[in-house]
GROMACS .gro file of C-alpha atoms in nm:
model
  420
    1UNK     CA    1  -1.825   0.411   1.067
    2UNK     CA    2  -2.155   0.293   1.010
    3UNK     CA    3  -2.328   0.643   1.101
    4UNK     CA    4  -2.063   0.774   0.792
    5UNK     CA    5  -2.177   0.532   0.587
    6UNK     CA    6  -2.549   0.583   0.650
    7UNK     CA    7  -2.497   0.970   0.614
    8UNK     CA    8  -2.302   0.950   0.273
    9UNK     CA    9  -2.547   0.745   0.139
   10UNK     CA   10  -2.789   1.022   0.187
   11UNK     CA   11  -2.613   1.299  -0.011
   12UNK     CA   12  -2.643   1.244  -0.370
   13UNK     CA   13  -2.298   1.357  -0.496
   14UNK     CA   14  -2.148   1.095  -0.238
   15UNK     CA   15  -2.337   0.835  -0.332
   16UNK     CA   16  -2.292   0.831  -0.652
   17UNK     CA   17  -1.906   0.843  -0.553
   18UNK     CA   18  -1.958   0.529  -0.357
   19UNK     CA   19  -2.210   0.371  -0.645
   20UNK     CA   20  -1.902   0.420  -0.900
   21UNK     CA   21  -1.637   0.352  -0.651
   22UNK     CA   22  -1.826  -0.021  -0.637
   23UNK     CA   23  -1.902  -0.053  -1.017
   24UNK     CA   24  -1.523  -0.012  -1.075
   25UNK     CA   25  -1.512  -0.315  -0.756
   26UNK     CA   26  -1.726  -0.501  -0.996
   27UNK     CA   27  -1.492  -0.470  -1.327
   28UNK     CA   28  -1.213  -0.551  -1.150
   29UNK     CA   29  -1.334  -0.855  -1.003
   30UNK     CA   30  -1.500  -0.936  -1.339
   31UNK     CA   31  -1.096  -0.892  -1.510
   32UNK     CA   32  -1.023  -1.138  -1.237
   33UNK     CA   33  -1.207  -1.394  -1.401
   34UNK     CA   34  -1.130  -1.366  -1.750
   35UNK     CA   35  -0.821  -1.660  -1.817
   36UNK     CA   36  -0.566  -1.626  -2.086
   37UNK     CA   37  -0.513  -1.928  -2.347
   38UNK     CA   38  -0.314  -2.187  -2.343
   39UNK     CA   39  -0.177  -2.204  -1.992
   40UNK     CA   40  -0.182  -2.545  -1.801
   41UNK     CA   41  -0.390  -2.455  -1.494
   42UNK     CA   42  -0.339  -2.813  -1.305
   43UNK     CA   43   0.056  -2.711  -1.313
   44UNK     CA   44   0.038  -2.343  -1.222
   45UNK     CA   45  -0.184  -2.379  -0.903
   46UNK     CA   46   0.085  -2.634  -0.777
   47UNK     CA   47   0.357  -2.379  -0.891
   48UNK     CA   48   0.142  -2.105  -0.663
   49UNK     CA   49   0.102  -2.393  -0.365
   50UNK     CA   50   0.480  -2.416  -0.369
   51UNK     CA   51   0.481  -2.067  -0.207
   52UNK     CA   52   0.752  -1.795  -0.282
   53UNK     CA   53   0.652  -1.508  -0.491
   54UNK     CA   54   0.404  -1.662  -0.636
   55UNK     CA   55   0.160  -1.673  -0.375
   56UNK     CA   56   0.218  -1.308  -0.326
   57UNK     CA   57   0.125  -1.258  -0.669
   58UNK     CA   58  -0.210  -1.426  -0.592
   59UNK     CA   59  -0.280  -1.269  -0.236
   60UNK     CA   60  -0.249  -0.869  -0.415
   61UNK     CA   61  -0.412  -1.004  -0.737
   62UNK     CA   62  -0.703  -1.099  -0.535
   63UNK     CA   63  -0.683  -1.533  -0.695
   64UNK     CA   64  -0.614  -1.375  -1.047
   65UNK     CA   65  -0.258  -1.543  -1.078
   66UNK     CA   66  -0.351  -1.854  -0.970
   67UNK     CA   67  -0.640  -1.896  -1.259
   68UNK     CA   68  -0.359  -1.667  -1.517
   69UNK     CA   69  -0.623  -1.389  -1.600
   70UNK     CA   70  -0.545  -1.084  -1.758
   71UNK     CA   71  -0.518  -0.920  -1.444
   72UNK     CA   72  -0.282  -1.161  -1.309
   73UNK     CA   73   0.021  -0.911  -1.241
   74UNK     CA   74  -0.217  -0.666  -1.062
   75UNK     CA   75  -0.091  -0.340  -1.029
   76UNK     CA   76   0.272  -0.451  -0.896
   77UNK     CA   77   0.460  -0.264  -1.214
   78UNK     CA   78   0.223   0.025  -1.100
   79UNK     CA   79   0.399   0.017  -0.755
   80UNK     CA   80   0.745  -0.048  -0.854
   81UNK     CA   81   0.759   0.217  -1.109
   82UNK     CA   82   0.620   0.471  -0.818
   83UNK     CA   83   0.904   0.348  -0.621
   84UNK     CA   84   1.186   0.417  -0.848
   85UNK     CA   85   1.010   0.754  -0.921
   86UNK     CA   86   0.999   0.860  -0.561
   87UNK     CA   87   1.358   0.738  -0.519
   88UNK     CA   88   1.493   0.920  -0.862
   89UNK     CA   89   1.292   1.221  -0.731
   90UNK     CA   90   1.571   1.233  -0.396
   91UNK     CA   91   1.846   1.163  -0.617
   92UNK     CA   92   1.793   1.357  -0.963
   93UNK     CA   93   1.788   1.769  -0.902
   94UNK     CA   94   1.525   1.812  -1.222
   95UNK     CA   95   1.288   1.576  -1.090
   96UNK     CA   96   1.302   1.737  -0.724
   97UNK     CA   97   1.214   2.016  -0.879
   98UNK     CA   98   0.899   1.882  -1.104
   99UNK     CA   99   0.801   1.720  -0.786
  100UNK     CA  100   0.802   2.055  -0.634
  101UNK     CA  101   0.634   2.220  -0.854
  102UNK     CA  102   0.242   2.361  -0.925
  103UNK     CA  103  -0.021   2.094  -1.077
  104UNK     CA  104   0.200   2.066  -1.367
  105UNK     CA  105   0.498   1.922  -1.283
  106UNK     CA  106   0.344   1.687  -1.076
  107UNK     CA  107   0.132   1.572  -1.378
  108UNK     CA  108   0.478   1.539  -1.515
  109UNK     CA  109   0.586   1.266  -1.245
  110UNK     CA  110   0.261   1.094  -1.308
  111UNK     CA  111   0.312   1.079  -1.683
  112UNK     CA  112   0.664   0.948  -1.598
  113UNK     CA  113   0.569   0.668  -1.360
  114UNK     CA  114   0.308   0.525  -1.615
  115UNK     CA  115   0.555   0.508  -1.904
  116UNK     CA  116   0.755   0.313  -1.603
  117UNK     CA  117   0.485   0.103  -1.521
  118UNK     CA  118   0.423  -0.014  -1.878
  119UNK     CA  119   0.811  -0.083  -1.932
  120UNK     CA  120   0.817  -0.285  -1.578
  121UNK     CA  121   0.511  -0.437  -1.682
  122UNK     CA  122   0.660  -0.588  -2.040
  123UNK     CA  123   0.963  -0.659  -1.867
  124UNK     CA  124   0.806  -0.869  -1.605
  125UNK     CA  125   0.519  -1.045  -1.808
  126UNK     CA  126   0.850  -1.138  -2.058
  127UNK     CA  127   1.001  -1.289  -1.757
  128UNK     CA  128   0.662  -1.459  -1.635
  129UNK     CA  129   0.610  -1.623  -1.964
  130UNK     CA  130   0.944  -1.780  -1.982
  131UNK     CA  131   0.980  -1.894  -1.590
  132UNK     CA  132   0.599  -2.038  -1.682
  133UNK     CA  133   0.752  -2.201  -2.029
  134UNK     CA  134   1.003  -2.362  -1.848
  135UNK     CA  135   0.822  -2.504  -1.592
  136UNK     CA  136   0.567  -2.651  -1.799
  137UNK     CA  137   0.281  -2.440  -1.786
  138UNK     CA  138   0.234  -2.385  -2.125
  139UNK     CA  139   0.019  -2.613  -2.324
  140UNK     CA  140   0.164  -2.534  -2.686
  141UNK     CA  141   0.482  -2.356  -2.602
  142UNK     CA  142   0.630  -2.098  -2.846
  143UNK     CA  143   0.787  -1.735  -2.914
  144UNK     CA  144   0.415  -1.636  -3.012
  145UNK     CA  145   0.261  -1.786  -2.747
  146UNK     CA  146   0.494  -1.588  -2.473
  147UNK     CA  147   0.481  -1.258  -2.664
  148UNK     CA  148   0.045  -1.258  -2.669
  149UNK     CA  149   0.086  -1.372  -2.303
  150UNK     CA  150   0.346  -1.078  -2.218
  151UNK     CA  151   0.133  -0.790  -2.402
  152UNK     CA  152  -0.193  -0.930  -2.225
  153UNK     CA  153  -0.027  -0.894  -1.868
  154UNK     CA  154   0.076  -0.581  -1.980
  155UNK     CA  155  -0.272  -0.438  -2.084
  156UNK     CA  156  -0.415  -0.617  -1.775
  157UNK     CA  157  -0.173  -0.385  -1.565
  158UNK     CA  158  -0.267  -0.088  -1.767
  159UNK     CA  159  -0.611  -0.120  -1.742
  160UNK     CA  160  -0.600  -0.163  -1.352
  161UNK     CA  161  -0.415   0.146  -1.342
  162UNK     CA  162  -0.644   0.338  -1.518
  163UNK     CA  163  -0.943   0.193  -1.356
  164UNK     CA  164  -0.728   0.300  -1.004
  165UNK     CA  165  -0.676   0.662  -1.166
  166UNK     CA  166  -1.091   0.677  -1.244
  167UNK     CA  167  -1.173   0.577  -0.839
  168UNK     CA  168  -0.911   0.836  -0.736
  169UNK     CA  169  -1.074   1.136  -0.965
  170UNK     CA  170  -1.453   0.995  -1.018
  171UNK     CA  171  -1.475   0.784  -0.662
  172UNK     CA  172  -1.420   0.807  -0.321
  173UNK     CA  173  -1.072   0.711  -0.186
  174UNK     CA  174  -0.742   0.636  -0.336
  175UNK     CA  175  -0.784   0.405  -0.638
  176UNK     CA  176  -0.483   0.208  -0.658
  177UNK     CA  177  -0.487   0.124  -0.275
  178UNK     CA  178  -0.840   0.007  -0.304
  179UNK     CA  179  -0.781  -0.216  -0.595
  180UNK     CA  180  -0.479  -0.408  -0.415
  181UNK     CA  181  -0.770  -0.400  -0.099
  182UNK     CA  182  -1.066  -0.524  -0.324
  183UNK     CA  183  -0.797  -0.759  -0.403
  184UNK     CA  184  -0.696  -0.936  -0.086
  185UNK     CA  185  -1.053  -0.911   0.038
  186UNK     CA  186  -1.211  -1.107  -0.235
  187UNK     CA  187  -1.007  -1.394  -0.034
  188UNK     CA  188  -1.162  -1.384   0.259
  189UNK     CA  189  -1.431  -1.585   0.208
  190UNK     CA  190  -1.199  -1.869   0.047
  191UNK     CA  191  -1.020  -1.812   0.405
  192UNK     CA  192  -1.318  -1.887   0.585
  193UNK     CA  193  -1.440  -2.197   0.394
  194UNK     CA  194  -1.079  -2.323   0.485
  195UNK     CA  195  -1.068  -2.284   0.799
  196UNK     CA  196  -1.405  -2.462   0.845
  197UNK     CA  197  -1.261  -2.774   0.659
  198UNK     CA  198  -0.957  -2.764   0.873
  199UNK     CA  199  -1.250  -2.765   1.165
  200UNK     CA  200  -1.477  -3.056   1.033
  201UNK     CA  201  -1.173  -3.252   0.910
  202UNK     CA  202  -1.017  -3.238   1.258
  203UNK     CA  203  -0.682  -3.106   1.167
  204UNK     CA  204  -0.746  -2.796   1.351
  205UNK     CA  205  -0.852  -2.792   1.707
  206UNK     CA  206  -1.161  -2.564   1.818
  207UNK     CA  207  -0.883  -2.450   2.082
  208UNK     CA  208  -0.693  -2.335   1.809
  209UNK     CA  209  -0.926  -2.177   1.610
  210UNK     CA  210  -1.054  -1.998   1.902
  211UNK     CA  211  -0.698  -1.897   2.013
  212UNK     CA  212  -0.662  -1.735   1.624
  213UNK     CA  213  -0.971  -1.566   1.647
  214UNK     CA  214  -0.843  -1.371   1.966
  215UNK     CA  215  -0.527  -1.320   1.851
  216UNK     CA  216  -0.667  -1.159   1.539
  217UNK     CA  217  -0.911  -0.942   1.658
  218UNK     CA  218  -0.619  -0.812   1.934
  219UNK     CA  219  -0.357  -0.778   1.639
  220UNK     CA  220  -0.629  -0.573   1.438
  221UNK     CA  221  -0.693  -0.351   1.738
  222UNK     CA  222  -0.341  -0.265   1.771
  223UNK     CA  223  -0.310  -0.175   1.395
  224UNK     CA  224  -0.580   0.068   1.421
  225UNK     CA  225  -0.446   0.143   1.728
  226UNK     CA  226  -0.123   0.276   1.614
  227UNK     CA  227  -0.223   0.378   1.238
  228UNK     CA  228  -0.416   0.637   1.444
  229UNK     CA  229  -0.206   0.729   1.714
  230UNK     CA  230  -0.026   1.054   1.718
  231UNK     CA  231   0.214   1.283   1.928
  232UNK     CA  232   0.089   1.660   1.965
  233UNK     CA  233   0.363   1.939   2.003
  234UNK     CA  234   0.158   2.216   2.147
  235UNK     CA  235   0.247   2.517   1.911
  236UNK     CA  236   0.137   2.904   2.036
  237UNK     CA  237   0.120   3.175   1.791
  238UNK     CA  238   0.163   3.541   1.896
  239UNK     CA  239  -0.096   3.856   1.864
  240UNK     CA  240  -0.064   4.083   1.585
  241UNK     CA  241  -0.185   4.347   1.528
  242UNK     CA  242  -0.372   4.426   1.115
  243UNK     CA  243  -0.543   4.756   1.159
  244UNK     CA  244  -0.791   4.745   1.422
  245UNK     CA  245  -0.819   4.377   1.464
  246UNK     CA  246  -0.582   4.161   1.681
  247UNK     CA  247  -0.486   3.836   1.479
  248UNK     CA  248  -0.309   3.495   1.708
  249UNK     CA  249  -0.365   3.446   2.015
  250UNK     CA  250  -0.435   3.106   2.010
  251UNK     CA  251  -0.311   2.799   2.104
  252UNK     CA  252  -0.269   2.466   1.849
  253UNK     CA  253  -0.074   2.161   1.783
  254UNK     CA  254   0.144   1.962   1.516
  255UNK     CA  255   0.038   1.600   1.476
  256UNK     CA  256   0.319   1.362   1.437
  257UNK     CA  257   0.168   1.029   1.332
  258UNK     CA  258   0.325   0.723   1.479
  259UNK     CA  259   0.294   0.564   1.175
  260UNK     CA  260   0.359   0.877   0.987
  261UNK     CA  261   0.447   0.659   0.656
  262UNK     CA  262   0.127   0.395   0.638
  263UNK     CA  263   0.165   0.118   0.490
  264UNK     CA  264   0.406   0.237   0.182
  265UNK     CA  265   0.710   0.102   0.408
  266UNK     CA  266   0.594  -0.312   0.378
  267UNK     CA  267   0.516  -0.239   0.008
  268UNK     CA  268   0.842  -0.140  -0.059
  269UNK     CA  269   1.016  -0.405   0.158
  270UNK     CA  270   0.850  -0.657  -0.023
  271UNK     CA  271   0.851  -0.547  -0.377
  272UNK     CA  272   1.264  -0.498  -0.369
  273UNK     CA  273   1.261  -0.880  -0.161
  274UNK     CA  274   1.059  -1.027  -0.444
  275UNK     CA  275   1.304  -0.880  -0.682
  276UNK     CA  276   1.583  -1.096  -0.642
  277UNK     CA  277   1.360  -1.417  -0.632
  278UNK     CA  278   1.160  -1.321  -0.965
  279UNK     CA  279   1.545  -1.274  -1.122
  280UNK     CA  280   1.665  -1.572  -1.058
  281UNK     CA  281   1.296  -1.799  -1.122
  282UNK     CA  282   1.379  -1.692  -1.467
  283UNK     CA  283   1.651  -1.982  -1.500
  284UNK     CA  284   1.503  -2.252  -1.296
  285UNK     CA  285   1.812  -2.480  -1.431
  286UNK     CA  286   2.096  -2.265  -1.261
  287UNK     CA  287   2.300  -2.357  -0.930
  288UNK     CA  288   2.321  -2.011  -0.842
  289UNK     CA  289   1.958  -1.907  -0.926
  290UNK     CA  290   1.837  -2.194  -0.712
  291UNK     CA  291   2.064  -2.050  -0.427
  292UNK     CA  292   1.922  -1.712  -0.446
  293UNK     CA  293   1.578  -1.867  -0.494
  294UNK     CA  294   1.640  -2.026  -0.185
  295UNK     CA  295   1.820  -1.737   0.055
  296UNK     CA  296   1.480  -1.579  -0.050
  297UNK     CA  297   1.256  -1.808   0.074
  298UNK     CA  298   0.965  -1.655   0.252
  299UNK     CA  299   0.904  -1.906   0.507
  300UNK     CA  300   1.285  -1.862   0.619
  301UNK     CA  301   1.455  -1.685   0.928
  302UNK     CA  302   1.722  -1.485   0.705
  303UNK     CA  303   1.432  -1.359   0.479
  304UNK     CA  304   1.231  -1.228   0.767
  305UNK     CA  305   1.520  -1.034   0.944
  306UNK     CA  306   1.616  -0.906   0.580
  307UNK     CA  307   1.259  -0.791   0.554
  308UNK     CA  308   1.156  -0.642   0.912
  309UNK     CA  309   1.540  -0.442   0.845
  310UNK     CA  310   1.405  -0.313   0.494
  311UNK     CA  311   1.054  -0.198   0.657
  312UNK     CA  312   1.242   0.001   0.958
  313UNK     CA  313   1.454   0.111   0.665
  314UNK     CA  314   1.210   0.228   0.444
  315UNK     CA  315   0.973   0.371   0.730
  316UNK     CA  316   1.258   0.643   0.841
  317UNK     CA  317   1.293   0.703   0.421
  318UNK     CA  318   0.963   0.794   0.319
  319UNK     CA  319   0.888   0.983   0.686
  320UNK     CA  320   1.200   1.209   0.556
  321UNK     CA  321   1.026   1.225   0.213
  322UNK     CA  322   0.724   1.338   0.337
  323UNK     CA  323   0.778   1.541   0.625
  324UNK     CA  324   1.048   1.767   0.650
  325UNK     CA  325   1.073   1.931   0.983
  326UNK     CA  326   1.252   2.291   0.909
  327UNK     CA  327   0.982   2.298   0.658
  328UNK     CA  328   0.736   2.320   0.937
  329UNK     CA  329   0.958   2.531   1.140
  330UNK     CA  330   1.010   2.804   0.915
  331UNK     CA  331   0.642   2.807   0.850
  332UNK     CA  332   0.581   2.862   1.215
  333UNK     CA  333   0.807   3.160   1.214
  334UNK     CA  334   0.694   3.287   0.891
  335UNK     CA  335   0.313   3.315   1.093
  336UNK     CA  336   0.461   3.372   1.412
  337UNK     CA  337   0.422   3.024   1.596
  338UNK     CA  338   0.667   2.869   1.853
  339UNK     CA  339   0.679   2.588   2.045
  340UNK     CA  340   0.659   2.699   2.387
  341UNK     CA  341   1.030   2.674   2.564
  342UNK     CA  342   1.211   2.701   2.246
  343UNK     CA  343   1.353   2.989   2.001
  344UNK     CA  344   1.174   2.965   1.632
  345UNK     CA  345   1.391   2.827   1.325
  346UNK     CA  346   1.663   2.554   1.354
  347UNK     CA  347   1.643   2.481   1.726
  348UNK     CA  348   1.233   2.409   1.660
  349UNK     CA  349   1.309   2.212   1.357
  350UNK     CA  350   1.605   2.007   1.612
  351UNK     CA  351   1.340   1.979   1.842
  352UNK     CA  352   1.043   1.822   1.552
  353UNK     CA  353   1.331   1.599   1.425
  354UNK     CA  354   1.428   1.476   1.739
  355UNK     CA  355   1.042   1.372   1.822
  356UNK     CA  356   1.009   1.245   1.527
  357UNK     CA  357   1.281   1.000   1.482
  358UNK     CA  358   1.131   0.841   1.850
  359UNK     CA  359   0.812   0.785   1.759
  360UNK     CA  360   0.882   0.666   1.394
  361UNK     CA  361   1.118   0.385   1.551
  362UNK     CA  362   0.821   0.265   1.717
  363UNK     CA  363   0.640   0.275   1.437
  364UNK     CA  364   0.896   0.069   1.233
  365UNK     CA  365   0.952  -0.211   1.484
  366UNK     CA  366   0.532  -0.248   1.475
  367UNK     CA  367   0.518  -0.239   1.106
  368UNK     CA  368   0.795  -0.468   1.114
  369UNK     CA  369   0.650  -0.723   1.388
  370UNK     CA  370   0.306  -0.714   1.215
  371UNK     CA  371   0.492  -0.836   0.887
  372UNK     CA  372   0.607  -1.153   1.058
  373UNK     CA  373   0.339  -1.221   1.226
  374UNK     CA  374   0.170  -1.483   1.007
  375UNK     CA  375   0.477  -1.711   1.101
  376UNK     CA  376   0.434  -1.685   1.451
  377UNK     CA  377   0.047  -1.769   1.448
  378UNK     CA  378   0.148  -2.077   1.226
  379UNK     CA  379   0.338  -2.152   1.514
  380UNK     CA  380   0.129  -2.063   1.767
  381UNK     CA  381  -0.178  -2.198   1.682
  382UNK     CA  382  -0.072  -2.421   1.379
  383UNK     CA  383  -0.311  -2.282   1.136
  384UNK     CA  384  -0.202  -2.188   0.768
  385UNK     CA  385  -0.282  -1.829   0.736
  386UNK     CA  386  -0.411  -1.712   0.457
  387UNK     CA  387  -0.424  -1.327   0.542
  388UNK     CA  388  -0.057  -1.258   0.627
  389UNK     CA  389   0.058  -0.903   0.820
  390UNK     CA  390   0.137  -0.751   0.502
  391UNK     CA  391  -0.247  -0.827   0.367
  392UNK     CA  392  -0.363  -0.669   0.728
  393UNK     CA  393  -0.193  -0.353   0.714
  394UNK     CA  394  -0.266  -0.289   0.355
  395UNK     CA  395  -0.659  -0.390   0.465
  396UNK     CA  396  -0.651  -0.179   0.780
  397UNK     CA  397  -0.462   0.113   0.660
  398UNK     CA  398  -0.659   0.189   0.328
  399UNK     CA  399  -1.004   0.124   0.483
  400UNK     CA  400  -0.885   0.409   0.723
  401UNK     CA  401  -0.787   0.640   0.529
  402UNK     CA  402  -1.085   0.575   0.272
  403UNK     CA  403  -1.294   0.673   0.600
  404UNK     CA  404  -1.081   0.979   0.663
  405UNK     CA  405  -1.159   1.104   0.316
  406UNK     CA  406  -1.539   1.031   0.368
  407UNK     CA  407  -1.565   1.205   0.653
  408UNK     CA  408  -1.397   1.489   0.514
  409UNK     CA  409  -1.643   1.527   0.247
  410UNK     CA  410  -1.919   1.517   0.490
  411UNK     CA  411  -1.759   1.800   0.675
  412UNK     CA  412  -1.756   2.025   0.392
  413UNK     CA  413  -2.138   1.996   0.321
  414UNK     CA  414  -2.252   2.001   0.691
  415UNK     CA  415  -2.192   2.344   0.721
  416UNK     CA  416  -2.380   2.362   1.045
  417UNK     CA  417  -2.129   2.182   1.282
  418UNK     CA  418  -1.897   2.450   1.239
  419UNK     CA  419  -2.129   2.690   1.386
  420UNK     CA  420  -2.241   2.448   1.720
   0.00000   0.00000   0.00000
C-alpha cells in the first residue's frame, strides 16, 4: 500500500487527484464544525448519549450531529434515495430500461436520485426539528426556527453530495463512500483518548484492553480477508480461425467475490432499521411510538436478529442486481468460452448460479456477524466501543477499493509491466 502511495505521489496527474481528493477532506471536516443557531447543545449531546439512532447519526456524520452543524444529516438522504432508486429500478419496466441504457439514461437515474435525496432530506430535517422541539433542544422554539433549521440540513446534505460527486469525477475514489469514511475516521482519535481514560481511571483493565486490541486487529484481518477473497471458475475458450491468424486458445477464469456486494448490504439493513425508530421519535408523547422506539432498540437481542436477517437479505438482493449469471453465460458462448465439463448457455448459467448462491451465504453470515460484533466485545472485554462492525466494514471496504482504483491508474501509465 505504501509502495502505491509513494508511486502515485510521483505522477503528477495522480497527485493532484490525491491533493484535491484531501482538500475536499478538509471542507468537509471544516462543514463539520460550523453549528446552527439556537439549538441547546447541553440537551442534545445527552439526547445522542442516550443511544438509538442518534448515535448513528453522529458515528456517519463524523461528531457533526452531536455539535448540530450544517452537515449534521450527512449524506443519509443521499443513501436512502439511492436505495429506493435501485429498488424502483427492479420493480418499474421504464426505469430498468434507463438503467440499462448508454451514458444517458444513467445520467437520468442520477438526476432522479438527487431530486430524491433533496425530498428525503426536507422530509427528515422537518422531522429532526420537531423530535428536537419537543425534546427541548431548542432555545427559542418556533415555526421559523424549525423551517431555517430544516432548509439548513437540507443544503448541508446537498452540499456533501456534491462535494462526493466532485471526488468521484475530479479525485481519486468513490466520493460519497469516502465522505461517510472521512467521517467515521475523524473519531478515531476521540476513541483513543477514551480508551486511555478508561486506562488511567481504572475502569478498564490493561487485560482488557490488550484482549480488544487482539481481537481487533484479528477481526480486521478477516474483513480484508474475505472482502478480497474470491472463487475462480476456470473458463476455456476455443480456436478460431480470422484469416490467417488463429484467435482462443487460452485458458481464463470468472471471479466470484465472496463478498460480491461490499458493504452496500449493512447500509441498507440499517438505513430501513433506523426508519421505523426516526418515525415514531417524531411523537415522543405516544404509547405506541415509545413501543416501536423500544422494539428498535439497538442494544437489544430482537433488533440484532432483525438486522443480521436484513443484511443476509439484502446481500443475496444486490448480488442478483449486480451480477446476473446467464448474462455471463451467454457472453461466453457469444466468444466461444465454456466451462470445462459443461454445455454453454443455461446449464453454465445453472452452474454460475449455483456457485454463487454458496459463496454469497458465506458472505452474508460474515457481514452479518461483523455487524454484531461490537456487542459481543462489550461483553467480552467490557469496553464501550466506539467503532462498531458497521463503522469497520464501511472503513475496510472503501479504503480497499480506493486502493483498487489507485492501482489501476498506475497500471495504465506503467506501460512497461505489460511487456516484462
Amino acid at each position: 500500500m505504501l509502495n502505491t502511495l509513494a508511486s502515485a505521489w510521483k505522477l503528477e496527474d495522480l497527485r493532484k487527484k490525491i491533493l484535491f481528493t484531501i482538500m475536499m477532506f478538509i471542507v468537509f471536516r471544516l462543514g463539520a464544525h460550523v453549528p446552527l443557531p439556537g439549538i441547546n447543545n447541553a440537551v442534545l449531546q445527552e439526547l445522542v448519549r442516550g443511544g438509538t439512532i442518534l448515535g448513528f447519526f453522529d458515528v456517519i456524520s463524523g461528531g457533526a450531529f452531536k455539535r448540530f452543524t450544517v452537515f449534521a444529516m450527512g449524506i443519509m438522504p443521499y443513501i436512502n434515495a439511492s436505495i429506493i432508486m435501485q429498488l424502483l429500478t427492479v420493480v418499474i419496466p421504464a426505469l430498468e430500461r434507463l438503467a440499462k441504457e448508454d451514458i444517458e439514461g444513467r445520467k437520468k437515474i442520477v438526476q432522479y436520485t438527487r431530486y430524491g435525496t433533496v425530498i428525503l432530506g426536507l422530509l427528515q430535517s422537518l422531522g429532526m426539528a420537531l423530535y428536537l422541539a419537543r425534546s427541548g433542544a431548542f432555545l427559542r422554539p418556533g415555526l421559523h426556527n424549525y423551517f431555517v433549521v430544516a432548509v439548513m440540513l437540507t443544503a448541508g446534505t446537498a452540499f456533501l453530495m456534491w462535494l462526493g460527486e466532485l471526488i468521484t469525477e475530479r479525485g481519486i475514489g468513490n466520493g460519497i463512500s469516502l465522505i461517510i469514511f472521512a467521517g467515521i475516521v475523524s473519531r478515531l482519535p476521540a476513541g483513543a483518548v477514551s480508551l486511555y481514560q478508561y486506562l488511567v481511571s481504572g475502569e478498564v483493565s490493561i487485560i482488557s484492553l490488550l484482549l480488544f486490541v487482539v481481537i481487533a486487529v484479528v477481526v480486521i484481518a478477516a474483513v480484508v480477508a474475505i472482502q478480497q477473497g474470491e472463487r475462480r471458475i476456470t473458463v476455456q475458450y476455443a480456436k478460431r480461425v480470422v484469416g490467417r491468424r488463429i484467435y482462443g486458445g487460452q485458458s481464463t477464469h470468472i471471479p466470484l467475490k465472496v463478498n460480491q456486494a461490499g458493504v452496500i448490504p449493512v447500509i441498507f439493513a440499517m438505513s430501513i432499521l433506523m426508519f421505523p425508530s426516526t418515525l415514531a421519535s417524531w411523537f415522543p408523547h405516544s404509547s405506541l411510538a415509545q413501543a416501536i422506539v423500544r422494539f428498535f432498540d439497538p442494544r437489544s437481542a430482537l433488533y440484532m436478529f432483525l438486522y443480521a436477517l436484513l443484511i443476509i437479505f439484502f446481500t443475496y438482493f444486490y448480488t442478483a442486481v449486480t451480477f446476473n449469471p446467464q448474462d455471463v453465460a451467454d457472453n461466453m458462448k457469444k466468444y466461444g468460452g465454456f466451462i470445462p465439463g459443461l454445455r454453454p448457455g443455461r446449464p453454465t448459467a445453472e452452474y454460475i448460479e449455483r456457485i454463487l448462491t454458496r459463496i454469497t451465504l458465506a458472505g452474508a453470515v460474515f457481514l452479518a456477524f461483523i455487524a454484531v460484533l461490537p456487542n459481543i466485545l462489550m461483553a467480552v472485554t467490557g469496553i464501550n466501543v466506539y467503532f462498531g462492525g458497521t463503522s469497520l466494514l464501511i472503513v475496510v471496504g472503501v479504503a480497499l477499493e480506493t486502493m483498487k482504483q489507485l492501482e489501476s491508474h498506475l497500471l495504465l501509465r506503467h506501460y512497461q509491466g505489460f511487456m516484462k
